[in-house]
Structures are given as C-alpha cells and as structure tokens.
N, CA and C atoms as an extended XYZ file, in Angstrom:
546
Properties=species:S:1:pos:R:3:atomname:S:1:resname:S:1:resid:I:1 pbc="F F F"
N       -37.139      -24.213      -78.420 N   MET     1
C       -34.931      -23.730      -77.460 CA  MET     1
C       -35.034      -24.886      -79.553 C   MET     1
N       -33.006      -23.358      -79.656 N   PRO     2
C       -32.738      -24.534      -80.953 CA  PRO     2
C       -31.399      -26.120      -79.770 C   PRO     2
N       -31.437      -26.554      -80.002 N   LYS     3
C       -31.091      -28.325      -79.558 CA  LYS     3
C       -29.481      -28.630      -79.949 C   LYS     3
N       -28.749      -28.322      -78.694 N   VAL     4
C       -27.498      -28.163      -78.279 CA  VAL     4
C       -26.344      -29.279      -78.436 C   VAL     4
N       -27.391      -30.443      -78.607 N   GLY     5
C       -26.446      -32.296      -78.609 CA  GLY     5
C       -25.967      -32.529      -79.458 C   GLY     5
N       -26.609      -32.210      -80.406 N   PRO     6
C       -26.236      -32.517      -81.692 CA  PRO     6
C       -24.508      -32.251      -82.881 C   PRO     6
N       -24.499      -30.331      -81.541 N   LYS     7
C       -23.633      -29.732      -82.284 CA  LYS     7
C       -22.643      -30.408      -81.233 C   LYS     7
N       -22.807      -30.338      -80.190 N   LEU     8
C       -21.379      -30.722      -79.290 CA  LEU     8
C       -21.146      -32.339      -79.873 C   LEU     8
N       -21.968      -32.568      -79.637 N   ARG     9
C       -20.909      -33.871      -80.452 CA  ARG     9
C       -20.561      -34.065      -81.617 C   ARG     9
N       -21.038      -32.952      -82.920 N   GLU    10
C       -20.054      -33.058      -83.852 CA  GLU    10
C       -18.114      -31.847      -82.913 C   GLU    10
N       -18.903      -31.525      -82.497 N   LEU    11
C       -17.324      -30.933      -82.064 CA  LEU    11
C       -16.569      -31.302      -80.963 C   LEU    11
N       -16.563      -32.619      -80.390 N   ARG    12
C       -16.045      -33.236      -79.891 CA  ARG    12
C       -15.408      -34.325      -80.594 C   ARG    12
N       -16.221      -34.981      -82.117 N   THR    13
C       -15.811      -36.038      -82.430 CA  THR    13
C       -14.654      -35.421      -82.917 C   THR    13
N       -15.023      -34.241      -83.621 N   ARG    14
C       -14.015      -33.256      -85.195 CA  ARG    14
C       -12.690      -32.858      -83.962 C   ARG    14
N       -13.168      -32.333      -82.509 N   ARG    15
C       -11.849      -32.911      -81.881 CA  ARG    15
C       -10.874      -34.225      -81.951 C   ARG    15
N       -11.715      -35.225      -81.728 N   GLY    16
C       -11.091      -36.428      -81.920 CA  GLY    16
C       -11.194      -37.187      -80.109 C   GLY    16
N       -12.131      -36.230      -79.407 N   LEU    17
C       -12.835      -36.772      -77.951 CA  LEU    17
C       -13.499      -37.825      -78.103 C   LEU    17
N       -13.458      -38.900      -76.651 N   GLY    18
C       -14.292      -39.353      -76.701 CA  GLY    18
C       -14.916      -39.237      -75.405 C   GLY    18
N       -16.361      -39.721      -74.658 N   THR    19
C       -16.608      -39.052      -74.357 CA  THR    19
C       -16.255      -38.807      -72.779 C   THR    19
N       -15.119      -39.912      -72.227 N   ARG    20
C       -14.473      -39.768      -71.384 CA  ARG    20
C       -13.038      -38.958      -70.864 C   ARG    20
N       -12.915      -38.582      -72.149 N   GLU    21
C       -12.103      -37.903      -72.486 CA  GLU    21
C       -12.679      -36.859      -71.842 C   GLU    21
N       -12.752      -36.092      -72.377 N   LEU    22
C       -14.386      -35.139      -72.157 CA  LEU    22
C       -14.747      -34.353      -71.021 C   LEU    22
N       -14.771      -36.041      -70.360 N   ALA    23
C       -15.622      -35.440      -69.253 CA  ALA    23
C       -13.956      -34.634      -67.854 C   ALA    23
N       -13.382      -35.715      -68.434 N   ALA    24
C       -11.981      -35.728      -67.721 CA  ALA    24
C       -11.435      -34.303      -67.703 C   ALA    24
N       -11.399      -33.485      -68.397 N   ARG    25
C       -11.368      -31.858      -68.969 CA  ARG    25
C       -12.026      -30.823      -68.562 C   ARG    25
N       -12.914      -31.958      -68.468 N   SER    26
C       -14.138      -30.537      -68.096 CA  SER    26
C       -15.102      -30.453      -66.561 C   SER    26
N       -14.952      -32.229      -66.299 N   GLY    27
C       -15.175      -31.975      -65.023 CA  GLY    27
C       -16.796      -32.159      -64.911 C   GLY    27
N       -17.505      -32.892      -66.070 N   VAL    28
C       -18.528      -33.299      -65.884 CA  VAL    28
C       -18.696      -34.349      -66.967 C   VAL    28
N       -19.496      -35.432      -65.919 N   SER    29
C       -19.407      -36.953      -65.963 CA  SER    29
C       -19.973      -37.114      -67.549 C   SER    29
N       -19.066      -37.790      -67.615 N   HIS    30
C       -19.485      -39.683      -69.319 CA  HIS    30
C       -20.555      -39.261      -69.149 C   HIS    30
N       -21.128      -40.245      -68.292 N   SER    31
C       -23.259      -39.472      -68.610 CA  SER    31
C       -23.803      -38.595      -68.869 C   SER    31
N       -23.445      -37.309      -68.353 N   ALA    32
C       -23.978      -36.633      -68.339 CA  ALA    32
C       -23.730      -35.721      -69.431 C   ALA    32
N       -22.351      -35.933      -70.403 N   ILE    33
C       -21.987      -35.195      -71.027 CA  ILE    33
C       -22.724      -36.493      -72.383 C   ILE    33
N       -22.696      -37.802      -72.402 N   SER    34
C       -23.761      -38.205      -72.848 CA  SER    34
C       -25.874      -38.204      -73.241 C   SER    34
N       -26.062      -38.168      -71.966 N   LEU    35
C       -27.232      -37.507      -71.963 CA  LEU    35
C       -27.327      -35.851      -72.217 C   LEU    35
N       -26.641      -34.916      -73.096 N   ILE    36
C       -27.001      -33.930      -73.388 CA  ILE    36
C       -26.528      -33.778      -74.836 C   ILE    36
N       -25.290      -34.725      -75.802 N   GLU    37
C       -25.500      -34.512      -76.704 CA  GLU    37
C       -26.529      -35.210      -77.632 C   GLU    37
N       -27.261      -36.385      -76.136 N   ARG    38
C       -28.415      -36.945      -77.317 CA  ARG    38
C       -30.042      -35.948      -76.678 C   ARG    38
N       -30.105      -34.570      -76.216 N   ASP    39
C       -30.912      -34.324      -75.629 CA  ASP    39
C       -32.152      -34.578      -75.183 C   ASP    39
N       -31.114      -35.097      -74.236 N   ARG    40
C       -32.201      -36.161      -73.653 CA  ARG    40
C       -32.083      -35.544      -71.999 C   ARG    40
N       -31.269      -34.338      -71.894 N   MET    41
C       -31.306      -33.384      -69.877 CA  MET    41
C       -30.150      -32.096      -71.294 C   MET    41
N       -31.136      -31.128      -70.441 N   SER    42
C       -30.710      -29.845      -70.843 CA  SER    42
C       -29.880      -29.911      -70.074 C   SER    42
N       -28.370      -28.761      -70.391 N   PRO    43
C       -26.696      -28.705      -69.430 CA  PRO    43
C       -27.549      -27.707      -68.807 C   PRO    43
N       -27.061      -27.147      -67.367 N   SER    44
C       -27.207      -25.876      -66.518 CA  SER    44
C       -26.138      -24.504      -67.676 C   SER    44
N       -25.779      -23.617      -67.689 N   VAL    45
C       -25.397      -22.418      -67.838 CA  VAL    45
C       -23.884      -23.412      -67.835 C   VAL    45
N       -23.401      -23.064      -66.280 N   ASP    46
C       -21.817      -23.878      -65.823 CA  ASP    46
C       -21.951      -25.009      -66.632 C   ASP    46
N       -22.842      -25.667      -66.303 N   THR    47
C       -22.526      -27.525      -67.569 CA  THR    47
C       -21.766      -27.163      -68.714 C   THR    47
N       -22.987      -26.148      -69.332 N   LEU    48
C       -22.201      -25.729      -70.921 CA  LEU    48
C       -20.919      -25.317      -71.349 C   LEU    48
N       -20.813      -23.448      -70.108 N   GLY    49
C       -19.823      -23.530      -70.220 CA  GLY    49
C       -18.639      -24.236      -69.820 C   GLY    49
N       -18.517      -25.230      -68.924 N   ALA    50
C       -17.310      -26.358      -68.486 CA  ALA    50
C       -17.726      -27.346      -69.360 C   ALA    50
N       -18.133      -28.023      -70.142 N   ILE    51
C       -18.010      -28.591      -71.475 CA  ILE    51
C       -16.909      -27.183      -72.577 C   ILE    51
N       -18.072      -26.058      -73.164 N   LEU    52
C       -17.708      -25.736      -74.196 CA  LEU    52
C       -16.143      -25.288      -74.071 C   LEU    52
N       -15.671      -24.977      -72.375 N   GLY    53
C       -13.837      -24.322      -71.850 CA  GLY    53
C       -13.642      -26.193      -72.485 C   GLY    53
N       -13.541      -27.162      -72.574 N   ALA    54
C       -13.160      -27.372      -72.088 CA  ALA    54
C       -12.541      -28.141      -73.962 C   ALA    54
N       -14.099      -27.464      -75.271 N   LEU    55
C       -13.417      -28.028      -76.032 CA  LEU    55
C       -13.040      -26.404      -77.078 C   LEU    55
N       -12.300      -24.983      -75.767 N   GLY    56
C       -11.782      -24.024      -76.459 CA  GLY    56
C       -12.724      -24.119      -76.926 C   GLY    56
N       -13.843      -23.604      -76.239 N   LEU    57
C       -15.232      -22.302      -77.724 CA  LEU    57
C       -15.771      -21.694      -76.116 C   LEU    57
N       -16.241      -20.314      -76.590 N   THR    58
C       -17.191      -19.675      -75.210 CA  THR    58
C       -18.810      -19.843      -75.467 C   THR    58
N       -19.530      -19.629      -74.840 N   LEU    59
C       -20.670      -19.713      -75.097 CA  LEU    59
C       -21.635      -18.836      -76.309 C   LEU    59
N       -20.595      -18.268      -76.285 N   SER    60
C       -21.621      -16.613      -77.011 CA  SER    60
C       -20.647      -17.633      -78.616 C   SER    60
N       -19.396      -17.995      -78.483 N   ALA    61
C       -18.971      -18.543      -79.964 CA  ALA    61
C       -19.963      -19.547      -80.319 C   ALA    61
N       -20.622      -20.547      -79.239 N   PHE    62
C       -20.822      -21.879      -79.479 CA  PHE    62
C       -22.955      -21.595      -79.791 C   PHE    62
N       -23.455      -20.910      -79.593 N   PHE    63
C       -24.561      -20.320      -79.699 CA  PHE    63
C       -24.958      -19.114      -81.157 C   PHE    63
N       -23.770      -18.580      -81.876 N   GLU    64
C       -23.506      -17.587      -82.642 CA  GLU    64
C       -24.302      -18.009      -83.705 C   GLU    64
N       -24.310      -18.889      -83.961 N   ASP    65
C       -24.677      -19.407      -85.681 CA  ASP    65
C       -25.705      -20.673      -85.310 C   ASP    65
N       -26.185      -21.173      -84.091 N   LEU    66
C       -27.311      -22.226      -83.682 CA  LEU    66
C       -28.406      -21.495      -84.372 C   LEU    66
N       -29.461      -22.340      -84.781 N   GLU    67
C       -30.404      -21.100      -85.114 CA  GLU    67
C       -31.434      -21.884      -85.043 C   GLU    67
N       -32.631      -21.575      -84.650 N   SER    68
C       -33.542      -22.886      -84.420 CA  SER    68
C       -34.680      -22.976      -84.563 C   SER    68
N       -35.363      -23.965      -84.453 N   ALA    69
C       -35.764      -25.083      -85.709 CA  ALA    69
C       -37.750      -24.497      -85.377 C   ALA    69
N       -38.174      -23.498      -85.039 N   ILE    70
C       -38.680      -22.690      -84.505 CA  ILE    70
C       -38.986      -21.295      -84.869 C   ILE    70
N       -39.883      -21.169      -86.374 N   PRO    71
C       -40.330      -20.091      -86.521 CA  PRO    71
C       -40.407      -19.175      -85.306 C   PRO    71
N       -40.149      -17.654      -86.113 N   PRO    72
C       -40.080      -16.721      -85.019 CA  PRO    72
C       -42.259      -15.922      -84.633 C   PRO    72
N       -41.954      -15.954      -83.579 N   ARG    73
C       -43.890      -15.088      -83.035 CA  ARG    73
C       -44.014      -14.293      -83.342 C   ARG    73
N       -44.447      -12.778      -84.086 N   ILE    74
C       -44.257      -11.582      -83.579 CA  ILE    74
C       -45.275      -10.838      -83.110 C   ILE    74
N       -46.384      -11.476      -82.250 N   PHE    75
C       -47.336      -10.688      -81.551 CA  PHE    75
C       -47.613      -11.043      -80.478 C   PHE    75
N       -47.400      -11.191      -79.055 N   TYR    76
C       -48.004      -11.685      -77.923 CA  TYR    76
C       -49.194      -11.302      -77.250 C   TYR    76
N       -50.496      -11.683      -76.816 N   ALA    77
C       -51.229      -11.004      -76.061 CA  ALA    77
C       -50.930      -11.144      -75.124 C   ALA    77
N       -51.766      -10.115      -73.964 N   ALA    78
C       -51.766      -10.280      -72.969 CA  ALA    78
C       -51.249      -10.976      -72.123 C   ALA    78
N       -52.578      -12.487      -71.997 N   GLY    79
C       -52.028      -13.468      -71.106 CA  GLY    79
C       -52.052      -14.328      -71.646 C   GLY    79
N       -50.639      -14.038      -72.855 N   GLU    80
C       -49.112      -14.834      -73.291 CA  GLU    80
C       -48.196      -14.517      -72.959 C   GLU    80
N       -47.934      -13.256      -71.847 N   LEU    81
C       -46.336      -12.847      -71.556 CA  LEU    81
C       -46.493      -13.406      -70.580 C   LEU    81
N       -45.319      -14.693      -70.135 N   THR    82
C       -44.435      -14.894      -69.211 CA  THR    82
C       -44.689      -14.214      -68.065 C   THR    82
N       -44.966      -14.647      -66.925 N   GLU    83
C       -44.665      -14.577      -65.434 CA  GLU    83
C       -43.668      -15.723      -64.991 C   GLU    83
N       -41.989      -14.148      -64.858 N   ILE    84
C       -41.370      -14.422      -63.622 CA  ILE    84
C       -40.774      -13.875      -62.788 C   ILE    84
N       -41.584      -13.476      -62.644 N   GLY    85
C       -41.511      -12.611      -60.849 CA  GLY    85
C       -42.805      -13.398      -60.102 C   GLY    85
N       -43.044      -13.179      -58.622 N   ARG    86
C       -44.033      -13.066      -57.785 CA  ARG    86
C       -45.394      -11.881      -58.465 C   ARG    86
N       -46.080      -12.889      -58.999 N   ALA    87
C       -47.774      -11.956      -59.683 CA  ALA    87
C       -48.487      -11.504      -58.071 C   ALA    87
N       -48.161      -11.104      -57.055 N   ASP    88
C       -48.506      -10.699      -55.994 CA  ASP    88
C       -47.778       -9.773      -55.289 C   ASP    88
N       -46.549       -9.936      -55.761 N   ARG    89
C       -45.398       -8.795      -55.122 CA  ARG    89
C       -44.978       -7.884      -56.772 C   ARG    89
N       -44.006       -8.526      -57.043 N   VAL    90
C       -43.305       -8.047      -57.854 CA  VAL    90
C       -42.878       -9.411      -59.161 C   VAL    90
N       -44.436       -8.494      -60.370 N   SER    91
C       -44.187       -9.561      -61.394 CA  SER    91
C       -43.676       -8.850      -62.457 C   SER    91
N       -42.983       -9.918      -62.705 N   TYR    92
C       -42.131       -9.756      -64.229 CA  TYR    92
C       -42.788      -10.103      -65.207 C   TYR    92
N       -43.703       -9.168      -66.241 N   ARG    93
C       -43.990      -10.396      -67.604 CA  ARG    93
C       -43.462       -9.982      -68.554 C   ARG    93
N       -42.812      -11.443      -68.737 N   LEU    94
C       -41.547      -11.405      -70.233 CA  LEU    94
C       -42.603      -11.158      -71.574 C   LEU    94
N       -42.043      -10.586      -72.208 N   VAL    95
C       -42.266      -10.897      -73.831 CA  VAL    95
C       -41.557      -11.891      -74.654 C   VAL    95
N       -42.159      -12.423      -75.235 N   GLY    96
C       -41.214      -13.291      -76.229 CA  GLY    96
C       -40.066      -14.341      -75.646 C   GLY    96
N       -40.720      -14.717      -74.425 N   MET    97
C       -40.120      -16.073      -73.908 CA  MET    97
C       -39.756      -16.563      -74.696 C   MET    97
N       -40.459      -17.767      -75.940 N   ASP    98
C       -40.225      -18.895      -76.921 CA  ASP    98
C       -39.596      -18.015      -78.150 C   ASP    98
N       -39.291      -16.411      -78.347 N   TYR    99
C       -38.247      -16.589      -79.696 CA  TYR    99
C       -37.122      -17.169      -79.568 C   TYR    99
N       -36.749      -17.119      -80.646 N   PRO   100
C       -35.029      -17.914      -81.142 CA  PRO   100
C       -33.776      -17.088      -81.047 C   PRO   100
N       -33.210      -17.712      -80.522 N   ASN   101
C       -32.185      -16.567      -80.095 CA  ASN   101
C       -32.135      -15.326      -79.891 C   ASN   101
N       -32.848      -14.510      -79.154 N   ARG   102
C       -33.625      -13.671      -78.556 CA  ARG   102
C       -32.217      -12.924      -77.771 C   ARG   102
N       -31.955      -11.804      -77.589 N   ARG   103
C       -31.023      -10.747      -77.903 CA  ARG   103
C       -31.583       -9.546      -76.684 C   ARG   103
N       -32.628       -9.460      -76.388 N   MET   104
C       -32.859       -8.760      -74.917 CA  MET   104
C       -33.569       -9.487      -75.021 C   MET   104
N       -34.733       -8.644      -73.489 N   LEU   105
C       -35.503       -8.919      -72.162 CA  LEU   105
C       -36.449       -7.693      -72.565 C   LEU   105
N       -37.370       -7.926      -72.724 N   LEU   106
C       -38.730       -6.552      -72.980 CA  LEU   106
C       -39.426       -7.067      -71.034 C   LEU   106
N       -39.687       -6.409      -70.614 N   LEU   107
C       -40.296       -6.934      -69.641 CA  LEU   107
C       -41.751       -5.454      -69.332 C   LEU   107
N       -42.884       -6.262      -68.943 N   SER   108
C       -44.057       -5.346      -68.178 CA  SER   108
C       -43.682       -6.330      -66.696 C   SER   108
N       -43.589       -4.796      -65.542 N   GLU   109
C       -42.919       -4.891      -65.035 CA  GLU   109
C       -44.428       -4.277      -63.553 C   GLU   109
N       -44.518       -5.275      -63.401 N   HIS   110
C       -45.942       -4.403      -61.597 CA  HIS   110
C       -45.403       -4.763      -60.608 C   HIS   110
N       -45.975       -3.509      -59.827 N   TYR   111
C       -45.120       -3.871      -58.369 CA  TYR   111
C       -46.116       -2.942      -57.465 C   TYR   111
N       -46.639       -4.285      -56.854 N   ALA   112
C       -47.652       -4.179      -55.855 CA  ALA   112
C       -47.120       -3.275      -54.186 C   ALA   112
N       -47.884       -2.200      -54.480 N   PRO   113
C       -47.955       -1.461      -53.366 CA  PRO   113
C       -47.126       -1.504      -51.917 C   PRO   113
N       -46.097       -0.665      -52.291 N   GLY   114
C       -45.046       -0.267      -51.073 CA  GLY   114
C       -44.154       -1.882      -51.108 C   GLY   114
N       -43.829       -2.737      -52.556 N   ALA   115
C       -43.236       -4.221      -53.113 CA  ALA   115
C       -42.292       -3.440      -52.850 C   ALA   115
N       -41.007       -4.420      -53.429 N   ALA   116
C       -39.346       -3.765      -53.752 CA  ALA   116
C       -38.897       -5.322      -54.129 C   ALA   116
N       -37.893       -4.875      -55.309 N   THR   117
C       -36.985       -5.898      -55.457 CA  THR   117
C       -35.721       -6.464      -53.514 C   THR   117
N       -35.796       -7.737      -53.509 N   ASP   118
C       -35.789       -7.991      -52.263 CA  ASP   118
C       -33.916       -7.468      -52.147 C   ASP   118
N       -33.371       -7.494      -52.582 N   ASN   119
C       -31.808       -7.240      -51.809 CA  ASN   119
C       -31.160       -6.615      -53.139 C   ASN   119
N       -30.447       -5.542      -53.367 N   PRO   120
C       -29.751       -4.929      -54.745 CA  PRO   120
C       -29.048       -6.360      -55.231 C   PRO   120
N       -29.219       -6.729      -56.774 N   ILE   121
C       -28.302       -7.214      -57.832 CA  ILE   121
C       -28.201       -6.712      -58.395 C   ILE   121
N       -27.159       -7.726      -58.872 N   ALA   122
C       -26.254       -6.927      -59.724 CA  ALA   122
C       -26.160       -7.963      -61.208 C   ALA   122
N       -26.033       -7.943      -62.385 N   HIS   123
C       -25.609       -9.300      -63.235 CA  HIS   123
C       -24.866       -8.133      -64.608 C   HIS   123
N       -24.202       -9.056      -65.725 N   ASN   124
C       -23.095       -8.085      -66.898 CA  ASN   124
C       -24.535       -7.639      -67.878 C   ASN   124
N       -24.977       -6.585      -67.675 N   ALA   125
C       -25.985       -6.279      -68.587 CA  ALA   125
C       -26.208       -4.641      -68.744 C   ALA   125
N       -27.407       -4.148      -69.545 N   GLU   126
C       -27.883       -2.635      -69.119 CA  GLU   126
C       -29.339       -3.626      -68.751 C   GLU   126
N       -29.469       -2.073      -68.785 N   GLU   127
C       -31.058       -2.026      -69.044 CA  GLU   127
C       -31.826       -0.858      -68.575 C   GLU   127
N       -32.352       -0.874      -68.925 N   ALA   128
C       -33.547        0.107      -69.472 CA  ALA   128
C       -34.876        0.841      -68.958 C   ALA   128
N       -35.660        1.360      -68.564 N   GLY   129
C       -36.955        1.138      -68.668 CA  GLY   129
C       -37.250        2.744      -68.633 C   GLY   129
N       -38.748        2.451      -69.322 N   ILE   130
C       -39.942        4.508      -68.118 CA  ILE   130
C       -41.114        3.210      -67.514 C   ILE   130
N       -41.176        4.228      -66.017 N   VAL   131
C       -42.254        4.155      -65.518 CA  VAL   131
C       -43.742        4.590      -66.387 C   VAL   131
N       -44.675        3.493      -66.052 N   THR   132
C       -46.258        4.442      -66.802 CA  THR   132
C       -47.388        3.720      -66.277 C   THR   132
N       -47.058        4.443      -64.370 N   ARG   133
C       -48.361        4.307      -63.964 CA  ARG   133
C       -47.001        4.764      -62.789 C   ARG   133
N       -48.089        5.449      -61.310 N   GLY   134
C       -47.283        5.358      -60.319 CA  GLY   134
C       -45.791        6.495      -59.876 C   GLY   134
N       -45.313        5.598      -59.046 N   ALA   135
C       -43.513        6.087      -58.524 CA  ALA   135
C       -43.238        5.027      -58.328 C   ALA   135
N       -41.651        4.942      -58.547 N   ILE   136
C       -41.000        3.731      -58.401 CA  ILE   136
C       -39.674        4.509      -58.073 C   ILE   136
N       -38.862        3.772      -56.626 N   GLU   137
C       -37.990        5.058      -56.526 CA  GLU   137
C       -36.668        3.614      -56.857 C   GLU   137
N       -35.570        4.364      -58.008 N   VAL   138
C       -34.550        2.839      -58.100 CA  VAL   138
C       -33.253        3.874      -57.593 C   VAL   138
N       -32.438        3.026      -57.313 N   THR   139
C       -31.782        2.605      -56.405 CA  THR   139
C       -30.669        1.659      -57.084 C   THR   139
N       -29.530        2.950      -58.304 N   VAL   140
C       -28.411        2.191      -58.399 CA  VAL   140
C       -26.900        3.086      -57.490 C   VAL   140
N       -26.634        1.622      -57.303 N   GLY   141
C       -25.196        1.990      -56.737 CA  GLY   141
C       -25.500        3.070      -55.587 C   GLY   141
N       -24.579        3.440      -54.947 N   ASP   142
C       -24.940        5.051      -54.221 CA  ASP   142
C       -26.325        6.585      -54.571 C   ASP   142
N       -26.118        6.224      -55.721 N   GLN   143
C       -27.375        6.871      -56.549 CA  GLN   143
C       -28.745        6.413      -56.489 C   GLN   143
N       -30.199        6.998      -55.441 N   SER   144
C       -30.960        6.968      -55.320 CA  SER   144
C       -32.128        8.309      -56.440 C   SER   144
N       -33.731        8.036      -57.004 N   ARG   145
C       -34.431        8.898      -57.552 CA  ARG   145
C       -35.925        8.531      -57.034 C   ARG   145
N       -36.829        8.590      -57.349 N   ILE   146
C       -38.420        8.691      -57.871 CA  ILE   146
C       -37.845        8.544      -58.673 C   ILE   146
N       -39.060        7.347      -59.497 N   LEU   147
C       -39.313        8.107      -60.421 CA  LEU   147
C       -40.883        8.055      -60.622 C   LEU   147
N       -41.415        8.863      -61.490 N   ARG   148
C       -43.038        8.249      -62.061 CA  ARG   148
C       -43.127        8.952      -63.719 C   ARG   148
N       -44.810        8.577      -63.568 N   GLU   149
C       -44.961        7.990      -65.281 CA  GLU   149
C       -44.759        9.340      -65.752 C   GLU   149
N       -43.617        8.741      -67.020 N   GLY   150
C       -42.951        9.008      -67.886 CA  GLY   150
C       -41.111        8.951      -68.128 C   GLY   150
N       -41.024        9.237      -66.749 N   ASP   151
C       -39.641        9.230      -66.197 CA  ASP   151
C       -39.243        7.695      -66.840 C   ASP   151
N       -37.401        8.003      -66.851 N   GLY   152
C       -36.954        7.072      -67.975 CA  GLY   152
C       -35.842        6.652      -66.619 C   GLY   152
N       -35.386        5.475      -67.079 N   TYR   153
C       -33.376        5.245      -66.159 CA  TYR   153
C       -33.283        4.161      -67.603 C   TYR   153
N       -31.963        4.353      -67.206 N   TYR   154
C       -31.060        3.740      -68.455 CA  TYR   154
C       -29.653        3.666      -67.146 C   TYR   154
N       -28.971        2.283      -67.127 N   PHE   155
C       -27.493        1.803      -66.624 CA  PHE   155
C       -26.528        1.053      -66.905 C   PHE   155
N       -25.937        0.135      -66.040 N   ASP   156
C       -24.862       -0.865      -66.345 CA  ASP   156
C       -25.180       -1.435      -65.443 C   ASP   156
N       -26.409       -2.882      -65.516 N   SER   157
C       -26.633       -2.995      -64.963 CA  SER   157
C       -25.601       -3.753      -63.432 C   SER   157
N       -24.111       -4.052      -64.068 N   ARG   158
C       -23.120       -4.855      -62.890 CA  ARG   158
C       -23.000       -3.924      -61.881 C   ARG   158
N       -23.978       -2.092      -61.971 N   GLN   159
C       -23.970       -1.922      -60.946 CA  GLN   159
C       -25.221       -2.482      -59.425 C   GLN   159
N       -24.804       -2.735      -58.845 N   PRO   160
C       -26.161       -3.180      -57.636 CA  PRO   160
C       -27.168       -2.204      -57.905 C   PRO   160
N       -28.239       -3.167      -57.314 N   HIS   161
C       -29.395       -2.326      -58.265 CA  HIS   161
C       -30.561       -2.278      -57.213 C   HIS   161
N       -31.566       -2.158      -57.053 N   LEU   162
C       -33.226       -2.133      -56.763 CA  LEU   162
C       -34.353       -1.595      -56.931 C   LEU   162
N       -35.654       -1.923      -56.451 N   PHE   163
C       -36.378       -0.602      -57.688 CA  PHE   163
C       -37.798       -0.856      -56.296 C   PHE   163
N       -38.057       -0.079      -55.563 N   ARG   164
C       -39.418        0.393      -55.167 CA  ARG   164
C       -40.199        0.839      -55.393 C   ARG   164
N       -41.562        0.351      -54.605 N   ASN   165
C       -43.403        1.452      -55.321 CA  ASN   165
C       -43.342        2.344      -53.693 C   ASN   165
N       -42.717        3.205      -53.855 N   VAL   166
C       -43.306        4.237      -52.968 CA  VAL   166
C       -44.761        4.835      -53.380 C   VAL   166
N       -45.387        4.338      -54.708 N   ALA   167
C       -47.184        4.642      -54.367 CA  ALA   167
C       -48.138        4.236      -53.581 C   ALA   167
N       -49.464        5.055      -53.869 N   ASP   168
C       -50.333        3.748      -52.506 CA  ASP   168
C       -50.196        2.713      -53.537 C   ASP   168
N       -50.803        2.920      -54.983 N   GLY   169
C       -51.705        1.892      -55.332 CA  GLY   169
C       -50.410        1.036      -56.022 C   GLY   169
N       -50.562       -0.156      -57.427 N   VAL   170
C       -50.319       -0.800      -57.732 CA  VAL   170
C       -48.566        0.905      -59.303 C   VAL   170
N       -47.195        0.273      -59.214 N   SER   171
C       -46.980        0.797      -60.566 CA  SER   171
C       -45.981        0.198      -60.783 C   SER   171
N       -46.119        0.543      -62.641 N   THR   172
C       -45.964       -0.585      -63.422 CA  THR   172
C       -44.386        0.125      -63.986 C   THR   172
N       -44.060       -0.226      -65.265 N   ILE   173
C       -42.824        0.379      -65.375 CA  ILE   173
C       -42.878       -0.916      -66.950 C   ILE   173
N       -41.902       -0.141      -68.134 N   VAL   174
C       -41.618       -1.052      -68.866 CA  VAL   174
C       -40.156       -1.073      -69.198 C   VAL   174
N       -39.187       -2.525      -69.163 N   SER   175
C       -38.223       -2.532      -69.013 CA  SER   175
C       -37.234       -3.534      -70.402 C   SER   175
N       -36.447       -2.878      -70.670 N   ALA   176
C       -35.631       -3.925      -71.601 CA  ALA   176
C       -34.052       -3.443      -70.819 C   ALA   176
N       -33.448       -5.593      -71.811 N   VAL   177
C       -32.133       -5.807      -71.351 CA  VAL   177
C       -31.427       -6.292      -71.711 C   VAL   177
N       -29.998       -5.994      -72.095 N   THR   178
C       -29.745       -6.188      -72.939 CA  THR   178
C       -28.648       -6.750      -72.329 C   THR   178
N       -28.092       -7.973      -72.673 N   PRO   179
C       -28.055       -9.493      -73.255 CA  PRO   179
C       -29.269      -10.005      -72.099 C   PRO   179
N       -30.545      -10.836      -72.214 N   PRO   180
C       -31.227      -11.101      -71.921 CA  PRO   180
C       -30.330      -11.659      -70.834 C   PRO   180
N       -30.666      -11.846      -68.996 N   THR   181
C       -30.887      -12.348      -68.281 CA  THR   181
C       -31.285      -13.569      -68.162 C   THR   181
N       -32.314      -13.910      -68.235 N   TYR   182
C       -33.587      -14.956      -68.789 CA  TYR   182
C       -34.033      -15.417      -69.413 C   TYR   182
C-alpha cells in the first residue's frame, strides 16, 4: 500500500499549517494527525477525507499521483484470493487485493444453497457479472430476475440491490465493481 503520511505532511507544511491548526480545521486530533503523518496509524476514509477537506483536496485528487512501491502482481492462484465475505454463506473472493492503485474490484462469488445478501445495499459504483453456475435471483430497485448459467447483469450500484441463490446447490458469479468499494 502507498504511504500517505509523508504526502499529508508535505501538503500541510506547504500550506504553512501546524498540526494543531489542521486539527482545529478538520476536527481530527493533532495527535492522530501526527501519527498518520509518520505512518504509525492508518486513517479511516472519513478521517482522511476530513483532513484533506481542511487542506482543500478531495480523496481522488490526493491519490491520483500517489504510486505504490509494491510492484504489481499479475497472476493469483485460487488459494491466494482474499476472502472478504463468509465462506459458509456468501463467499466473496477478491482478485488482486494487493494490486497497487486498484481501479476495479473483481470477485469470485459463491452462494451456498438458500444464501442471500443480508439486506439491499447501495454504493456509488457500477456492477456487472455473469452467473457461472446455478441460479441467482438478482433484485435491483423494483426489478427482479432469476439468472442462470451464462446470464449476466450490469447496473448502477446506487440502486438498492440484493442477490439470492435459488438453486438446490452452490451458485457462482464472476463480478466486477468500479470503482472498487473494498
């Protein structure tokens, strides 16, 4: 992961601000700002957003030119995919979790029989996917359809959506989300 601390410190000092003044402007404690700048604490998205807002920047502008020191990997074995769901219900295995400056989210999704996403969710992105096994009921807003092997979907993720396995066995989807939300 790229280190944000030195870049934050440079932005703050270039604007002639001390950590206490930045703390007052952002609502983030000066000790937290100091820890973040020394890369001893990773800020949450909300905290980083508050600090950047006080510096007159957006998150996207901040990360636009920040490069990672980690060389990108190209290939991932099945066992190297990062589980970000629940393997026993709805498993989301992420391809490229460690890929620097990732601009998309690629998932291998596995739904146990009868499993569903807990509640309709919405987030600022676009999603697309293809059912590769079984049958999944996809609900987006007030529209719902059962998709079977080979069927696909593409929608604006700001609409509430949920997925439910309606097959007797495990159902799988390969999906992509951009920008990445994980």
